[in-house]
């Protein structure tokens, strides 16, 4: 058996070089995610439909997992190559330093997707790549990975994609979808997904310096995301990531990174953040979620009816995710609600910045915001629109 110095290989193949990565986003959120990646110091940032390509050292990609609010997952591109023949795939798969990234003896889930590729037979491709990883680990005395049981969420995930004459072999860094921040105990009636909530806030230009109100906060997603942004707390602080299982993972450096983020965070939001809901149980749920998320400090959560309550003092940003779908009964009722919301905003919140999550395009006109700007993203079989604008003067 060849003598190997795994630590040296880890340095050489994982930590020293720059790698290519792909951050998956909901279609529509790519520019926001690209902005987040630029702020993290990623290089060669190239959005494409469904995500953002970038180049970085592994350390920056780890920070991306921890900090990205609008992404769903980060893939490490182990290989990106031209492919004509089987031999191309074999050669590339054999040259991956698997021992640095694949956990010996652990379940490995290999997914293959092809569109117009020279390569055919997804099962055979998965077998060839899995075999290359197994051989490399066995050669140096480590246990080969085992095929994952269907539905095993803890398995390492490897993805092979082929299209035209190119193929990629990528390893999932994230594990569970990144919108799962780790704090949500219960969803409430219709919780907004966290990446969409963060996207609405960023789309509205929220940076924590202006006061913020969500008058229909439900389980609190928007105010919790806002509080994390305002305090500079990483969204992923309370969750686990797939890269923590990699042989190259450095636990002490990872813990230091998280500790440093917490130490540098603000103890409370610099401007008020208020969540309200007419349903007292929703407010209790939001309070519990905010505590679990570690952002309860400085949040105001209260039971209030939007059409009756006065706005908090001053001006700022009002964001909301009003009821939608079947809950509203008929199309007419949905239109009435949008019109009434627009009127109440104009009456009580003139000049406020405003962000609304909506599911019917006609709401944009009915709400009547000035300078409307839209992002449309698919979400759970619906098309969700993130609307940002300014409340008109009545
Ligand atoms: C779609 S849910 C909001 C979900 C929330 N964004 C979350 O992530 O959990 C709509 C919320 O609006 C609240 N709501 C409906 N009409 C309201 C009103 N007139 N005043 C205040 N809250 C209202 C409901 O109680 C419900 O919690």
Coordinates of C-alpha atoms and ligand atoms in Angstrom, one line a residue:
X1 CA 0.0 0.0 0.0
X2 CA 1.5 3.4 -0.9
X3 CA 2.6 5.7 1.9
X4 CA 0.5 8.9 1.7
X5 CA 0.6 12.1 3.6
X6 CA -3.1 12.9 3.7
X7 CA -2.5 16.3 5.4
X8 CA -0.3 17.4 2.6
X9 CA -2.8 16.3 0.0
X10 CA -5.5 18.2 1.9
X11 CA -3.4 21.4 1.8
X12 CA -2.6 21.0 -1.8
X13 CA -5.9 19.9 -3.2
X14 CA -8.4 21.6 -0.8
X15 CA -7.0 24.7 0.9
X16 CA -4.3 26.1 -1.4
X17 CA -6.0 26.3 -4.8
X18 CA -8.8 28.4 -6.0
X19 CA -11.8 26.2 -7.0
X20 CA -14.9 26.8 -9.1
X21 CA -18.3 26.8 -7.3
X22 CA -21.9 27.2 -8.2
X23 CA -24.4 28.8 -5.8
X24 CA -28.0 27.6 -6.7
X25 CA -30.7 30.2 -6.4
X26 CA -34.4 30.4 -7.1
X27 CA -34.6 31.7 -10.7
X28 CA -34.8 35.5 -10.4
X29 CA -32.6 35.8 -7.4
X30 CA -29.3 35.4 -9.2
X31 CA -28.3 39.1 -9.2
X32 CA -29.0 39.4 -5.5
X33 CA -26.9 36.3 -4.8
X34 CA -24.1 37.7 -7.1
X35 CA -24.1 40.8 -5.0
X36 CA -23.8 38.8 -1.8
X37 CA -20.9 36.8 -3.3
X38 CA -19.1 40.0 -4.3
X39 CA -19.3 41.3 -0.8
X40 CA -17.8 38.0 0.4
X41 CA -14.8 38.4 -1.9
X42 CA -15.6 35.7 -4.5
X43 CA -14.1 36.1 -7.9
X44 CA -15.2 35.7 -11.5
X45 CA -18.8 35.9 -10.5
X46 CA -21.0 34.8 -13.4
X47 CA -24.8 34.5 -12.9
X48 CA -26.7 32.1 -15.1
X49 CA -30.3 31.0 -14.9
X50 CA -30.8 29.2 -11.6
X51 CA -27.6 30.3 -9.9
X52 CA -24.2 32.0 -9.8
X53 CA -20.8 30.6 -10.8
X54 CA -17.9 31.9 -8.9
X55 CA -14.2 31.2 -8.2
X56 CA -12.8 31.2 -4.6
X57 CA -10.6 29.5 -2.2
X58 CA -12.4 26.9 -0.1
X59 CA -12.4 29.2 2.9
X60 CA -14.4 31.8 1.0
X61 CA -16.9 29.2 -0.2
X62 CA -17.3 28.0 3.4
X63 CA -18.1 31.6 4.3
X64 CA -20.5 31.7 1.4
X65 CA -22.4 28.8 2.9
X66 CA -22.6 30.5 6.3
X67 CA -23.5 34.0 5.0
X68 CA -25.5 33.7 1.8
X69 CA -29.1 34.6 2.5
X70 CA -30.5 34.2 -1.0
X71 CA -28.9 30.9 -2.1
X72 CA -30.3 27.4 -1.8
X73 CA -27.0 25.4 -2.0
X74 CA -23.4 25.6 -3.0
X75 CA -21.7 23.0 -5.2
X76 CA -17.9 22.6 -5.4
X77 CA -17.0 21.8 -9.0
X78 CA -14.5 19.0 -8.7
X79 CA -14.2 18.8 -12.5
X80 CA -15.4 20.8 -15.5
X81 CA -14.3 19.2 -18.7
X82 CA -14.9 18.6 -22.4
X83 CA -16.3 15.2 -23.0
X84 CA -16.4 13.2 -26.2
X85 CA -15.8 9.6 -25.2
X86 CA -16.2 7.4 -22.2
X87 CA -12.4 7.6 -21.8
X88 CA -12.7 11.3 -21.1
X89 CA -15.1 10.6 -18.2
X90 CA -12.9 7.8 -16.8
X91 CA -9.7 9.9 -17.0
X92 CA -11.3 12.9 -15.3
X93 CA -13.0 10.8 -12.6
X94 CA -9.7 9.1 -11.8
X95 CA -7.9 12.4 -11.4
X96 CA -10.2 13.7 -8.6
X97 CA -8.5 13.8 -5.2
X98 CA -11.4 12.0 -3.7
X99 CA -9.7 11.2 -0.4
X100 CA -9.7 14.9 0.4
X101 CA -13.5 15.4 0.0
X102 CA -15.2 12.0 0.4
X103 CA -15.8 10.6 3.9
X104 CA -14.4 7.0 4.0
X105 CA -17.1 4.3 4.5
X106 CA -20.0 6.9 4.5
X107 CA -23.1 6.9 2.3
X108 CA -22.6 8.6 -1.1
X109 CA -25.5 9.6 -3.3
X110 CA -24.6 10.1 -6.9
X111 CA -27.0 12.0 -9.2
X112 CA -26.6 12.2 -12.9
X113 CA -28.4 14.6 -15.2
X114 CA -27.9 14.7 -18.9
X115 CA -29.2 17.0 -21.6
X116 CA -28.0 16.6 -25.1
X117 CA -24.8 15.1 -23.8
X118 CA -22.4 12.8 -25.7
X119 CA -22.5 10.7 -22.6
X120 CA -25.5 8.3 -22.2
X121 CA -26.7 5.9 -19.6
X122 CA -27.0 7.7 -16.3
X123 CA -26.6 4.5 -14.2
X124 CA -23.4 3.6 -15.9
X125 CA -22.0 7.1 -15.4
X126 CA -22.8 7.0 -11.7
X127 CA -21.2 3.6 -11.4
X128 CA -18.0 4.7 -13.2
X129 CA -17.6 7.8 -11.0
X130 CA -18.5 6.0 -7.8
X131 CA -15.9 3.3 -8.7
X132 CA -13.2 5.9 -9.3
X133 CA -13.8 7.4 -5.8
X134 CA -13.9 3.9 -4.2
X135 CA -10.7 2.8 -5.9
X136 CA -8.8 5.9 -4.9
X137 CA -9.8 5.5 -1.2
X138 CA -9.1 1.8 -1.1
X139 CA -5.7 2.3 -2.7
X140 CA -4.6 4.3 0.3
X141 CA -6.1 2.0 2.9
X142 CA -9.4 3.9 3.4
X143 CA -12.9 2.4 3.3
X144 CA -14.8 3.0 0.1
X145 CA -18.0 5.1 0.3
X146 CA -21.2 3.0 0.3
X147 CA -24.3 3.7 -1.9
X148 CA -26.8 5.9 -0.1
X149 CA -30.2 4.4 0.8
X150 CA -33.0 6.3 -1.1
X151 CA -34.1 9.3 0.9
X152 CA -30.9 9.4 3.1
X153 CA -30.6 13.2 3.7
X154 CA -27.3 12.8 5.5
X155 CA -25.5 11.2 2.6
X156 CA -22.8 13.2 0.7
X157 CA -24.2 14.3 -2.6
X158 CA -22.2 14.1 -5.8
X159 CA -23.7 15.4 -9.0
X160 CA -22.6 14.7 -12.6
X161 CA -24.1 16.9 -15.3
X162 CA -23.6 16.5 -19.0
X163 CA -24.7 18.9 -21.7
X164 CA -23.5 19.2 -25.2
X165 CA -19.8 18.5 -25.1
X166 CA -19.2 19.5 -21.5
X167 CA -19.6 17.7 -18.2
X168 CA -19.2 18.7 -14.6
X169 CA -18.6 16.6 -11.4
X170 CA -19.7 18.5 -8.4
X171 CA -19.9 17.9 -4.6
X172 CA -22.6 19.5 -2.5
X173 CA -21.1 21.7 0.2
X174 CA -24.4 22.6 1.9
X175 CA -26.5 19.5 2.8
X176 CA -30.0 20.6 3.6
X177 CA -31.3 23.5 1.5
X178 CA -29.7 26.8 2.8
X179 CA -33.1 28.4 3.4
X180 CA -33.3 26.0 6.4
X181 CA -31.5 28.3 8.8
X182 CA -32.1 25.9 11.8
X183 CA -34.4 28.0 13.8
X184 CA -37.9 27.2 12.5
X185 CA -39.7 25.1 15.1
X186 CA -43.1 25.4 13.5
X187 CA -44.2 27.0 10.2
X188 CA -47.4 28.8 11.1
X189 CA -50.1 29.1 8.4
X190 CA -48.1 29.9 5.3
X191 CA -44.5 30.7 6.1
X192 CA -42.4 32.6 3.6
X193 CA -39.3 30.8 2.6
X194 CA -36.3 32.4 4.2
X195 CA -34.3 33.0 0.9
X196 CA -37.3 34.8 -0.6
X197 CA -37.7 36.9 2.6
X198 CA -34.1 37.9 2.5
X199 CA -34.4 38.6 -1.3
X200 CA -37.3 40.9 -0.7
X201 CA -35.3 42.8 2.0
X202 CA -32.3 43.2 -0.3
X203 CA -34.5 44.1 -3.2
X204 CA -35.9 46.9 -1.1
X205 CA -32.3 48.1 -0.3
X206 CA -32.6 47.1 3.4
X207 CA -29.3 47.4 5.3
X208 CA -30.5 47.7 8.8
X209 CA -30.1 51.4 9.1
X210 CA -33.8 52.3 8.5
X211 CA -36.7 51.2 10.8
X212 CA -38.7 48.3 9.5
X213 CA -42.2 47.1 10.0
X214 CA -43.9 43.8 8.9
X215 CA -47.6 44.4 9.8
X216 CA -48.5 40.8 8.8
X217 CA -45.5 38.9 10.2
X218 CA -47.1 35.5 10.7
X219 CA -44.3 33.2 12.0
X220 CA -41.8 36.1 11.7
X221 CA -39.7 35.2 8.7
X222 CA -39.2 38.7 7.4
X223 CA -38.4 40.3 10.7
X224 CA -36.0 37.5 11.7
X225 CA -34.1 37.8 8.4
X226 CA -34.1 41.6 8.8
X227 CA -32.8 41.3 12.4
X228 CA -29.9 39.0 11.2
X229 CA -29.0 41.4 8.4
X230 CA -29.2 44.5 10.6
X231 CA -27.0 42.9 13.3
X232 CA -24.6 41.3 10.7
X233 CA -25.3 37.8 12.0
X234 CA -24.8 34.9 9.5
X235 CA -28.1 33.3 8.5
X236 CA -26.5 29.8 8.7
X237 CA -25.1 30.1 12.2
X238 CA -27.5 27.6 13.7
X239 CA -27.3 24.8 11.2
X240 CA -25.0 22.0 10.0
X241 CA -23.4 21.8 6.5
X242 CA -22.3 18.9 4.4
X243 CA -18.6 20.2 4.2
X244 CA -18.3 19.6 8.0
X245 CA -18.1 15.8 7.2
X246 CA -15.3 16.2 4.6
X247 CA -11.9 14.7 5.5
X248 CA -10.3 18.2 4.7
X249 CA -12.7 19.9 7.2
X250 CA -10.9 22.0 9.9
X251 CA -13.1 22.0 12.9
X252 CA -11.1 24.6 14.9
X253 CA -10.9 27.1 12.0
X254 CA -14.7 26.6 11.4
X255 CA -15.5 27.2 15.0
X256 CA -13.3 30.3 15.0
X257 CA -15.0 31.7 11.9
X258 CA -18.4 31.4 13.6
X259 CA -17.2 32.7 16.9
X260 CA -15.6 35.7 15.2
X261 CA -18.9 36.4 13.3
X262 CA -20.8 36.4 16.6
X263 CA -18.3 38.6 18.3
X264 CA -18.4 41.2 15.5
X265 CA -22.2 41.2 15.3
X266 CA -24.1 44.1 16.7
X267 CA -25.9 43.3 20.0
X268 CA -29.2 44.8 18.7
X269 CA -30.5 46.2 15.4
X270 CA -29.4 49.8 15.0
X271 CA -33.0 50.9 14.0
X272 CA -36.3 49.5 15.2
X273 CA -37.7 46.3 13.7
X274 CA -41.4 45.6 14.4
X275 CA -43.5 42.6 13.6
X276 CA -47.3 42.7 13.9
X277 CA -50.1 40.3 13.2
X278 CA -53.8 40.4 13.9
X279 CA -53.5 36.8 15.1
X280 CA -52.0 36.6 18.6
X281 CA -50.9 33.0 18.1
X282 CA -48.9 34.0 15.1
X283 CA -47.2 36.7 17.2
X284 CA -46.3 34.1 19.9
X285 CA -44.9 31.8 17.2
X286 CA -42.8 34.7 15.7
X287 CA -41.5 35.5 19.2
X288 CA -40.5 31.9 19.8
X289 CA -38.8 31.6 16.4
X290 CA -36.9 34.9 16.9
X291 CA -35.6 33.5 20.2
X292 CA -34.5 30.3 18.5
X293 CA -32.8 32.3 15.8
X294 CA -31.0 34.3 18.5
X295 CA -32.4 37.6 17.3
X296 CA -35.2 38.1 19.9
X297 CA -33.2 41.0 21.5
X298 CA -34.5 44.3 20.3
X299 CA -37.4 43.0 18.2
X300 CA -40.8 44.4 18.9
X301 CA -43.6 41.8 18.2
X302 CA -47.2 42.8 18.9
X303 CA -50.7 41.8 18.1
X304 CA -52.3 44.5 15.9
X305 CA -54.8 44.8 13.0
X306 CA -53.1 46.5 10.0
X307 CA -56.1 48.5 9.0
X308 CA -56.6 49.9 12.5
X309 CA -53.1 50.3 13.9
X310 CA -51.0 53.4 13.5
X311 CA -47.5 53.0 12.0
X312 CA -44.5 53.2 14.3
X313 CA -43.1 56.7 14.6
X314 CA -41.0 58.1 11.8
X315 CA -40.6 56.6 8.4
X316 CA -38.8 53.5 7.1
X317 CA -39.5 50.3 5.2
X318 CA -42.8 48.4 5.4
X319 CA -42.6 44.8 4.1
X320 CA -45.4 42.3 4.0
X321 CA -46.5 38.9 2.8
X322 CA -50.3 39.3 2.8
X323 CA -52.6 36.2 2.8
X324 CA -53.0 34.7 -0.6
X325 CA -54.5 31.8 -2.5
X326 CA -57.5 29.8 -1.2
X327 CA -57.4 31.7 2.1
X328 CA -58.8 34.7 0.2
X329 CA -61.8 32.9 -1.3
X330 CA -62.6 34.5 -4.6
X331 CA -60.6 36.6 -7.1
X332 CA -62.8 39.6 -6.2
X333 CA -61.9 39.2 -2.5
X334 CA -58.2 39.1 -3.5
X335 CA -58.5 42.3 -5.6
X336 CA -60.4 44.0 -2.8
X337 CA -57.7 43.2 -0.3
X338 CA -55.0 44.5 -2.6
X339 CA -56.9 47.8 -3.2
X340 CA -57.5 48.2 0.6
X341 CA -53.9 47.6 1.4
X342 CA -52.8 50.2 -1.2
X343 CA -55.3 52.7 0.3
X344 CA -54.2 52.1 3.9
X345 CA -50.6 52.4 2.9
X346 CA -51.2 55.7 1.1
X347 CA -53.2 57.0 4.0
X348 CA -50.9 56.0 6.9
X349 CA -47.5 55.3 5.4
X350 CA -46.9 58.0 2.7
X351 CA -43.3 58.2 1.5
X352 CA -42.3 54.9 3.2
X353 CA -40.4 52.4 1.2
X354 CA -42.5 49.3 0.7
X355 CA -41.8 45.6 -0.2
X356 CA -44.6 43.2 -0.9
X357 CA -44.6 39.4 -1.6
X358 CA -47.5 38.8 -4.0
X359 CA -48.8 36.0 -6.1
X360 CA -51.2 37.8 -8.5
X361 CA -49.5 40.2 -11.0
X362 CA -52.6 42.5 -11.0
X363 CA -51.8 43.3 -7.3
X364 CA -48.9 45.5 -8.6
X365 CA -51.3 47.9 -10.1
X366 CA -53.9 47.7 -7.4
X367 CA -51.3 48.4 -4.6
X368 CA -50.3 51.6 -6.6
X369 CA -46.7 51.9 -5.3
X370 CA -44.5 54.5 -7.0
X371 CA -41.4 53.3 -9.0
X372 CA -42.4 49.6 -8.7
X373 CA -39.6 47.2 -9.3
X374 CA -40.3 43.4 -9.6
X375 CA -38.5 40.1 -9.2
X376 CA -40.5 37.0 -10.1
X377 CA -39.4 33.6 -8.8
X378 CA -41.1 30.2 -8.9
X379 CA -42.1 29.0 -5.4
X380 CA -44.0 25.8 -4.5
X381 CA -45.8 25.6 -7.8
X382 CA -46.7 29.3 -7.8
X383 CA -45.0 32.3 -9.2
X384 CA -44.1 34.7 -6.4
X385 CA -43.4 38.3 -7.2
X386 CA -41.2 40.4 -4.9
X387 CA -42.4 44.0 -5.4
X388 CA -40.4 47.0 -4.2
X389 CA -41.5 50.6 -4.4
X390 CA -42.5 53.7 -2.5
X391 CA -45.8 54.4 -1.0
X392 CA -47.6 57.2 -2.8
X393 CA -48.8 60.3 -1.0
X394 CA -52.6 60.3 -0.9
Ligands
LIG1 C1 -49.1 34.6 4.4 S1 -49.2 34.9 6.1 C2 -47.6 35.7 6.5 C3 -46.5 34.6 6.6 C4 -45.2 35.2 7.1 N1 -44.5 36.0 6.2 C5 -44.4 34.0 7.6 O1 -43.3 33.9 7.1 O2 -44.8 33.3 8.5 C6 -50.2 36.3 6.3 C7 -50.4 36.8 7.7 O3 -51.2 38.0 7.7 C8 -51.9 38.0 8.9 N2 -53.0 39.0 8.6 C9 -54.0 38.8 7.7 N3 -54.8 39.9 7.7 C10 -54.2 40.8 8.6 C11 -54.6 42.1 9.0 N4 -55.6 42.7 8.5 N5 -53.8 42.7 10.0 C12 -52.7 42.1 10.5 N6 -52.4 40.8 10.1 C13 -53.1 40.2 9.2 C14 -52.4 36.6 9.1 O4 -52.8 36.4 10.4 C15 -51.1 35.8 8.6 O5 -50.3 35.5 9.8

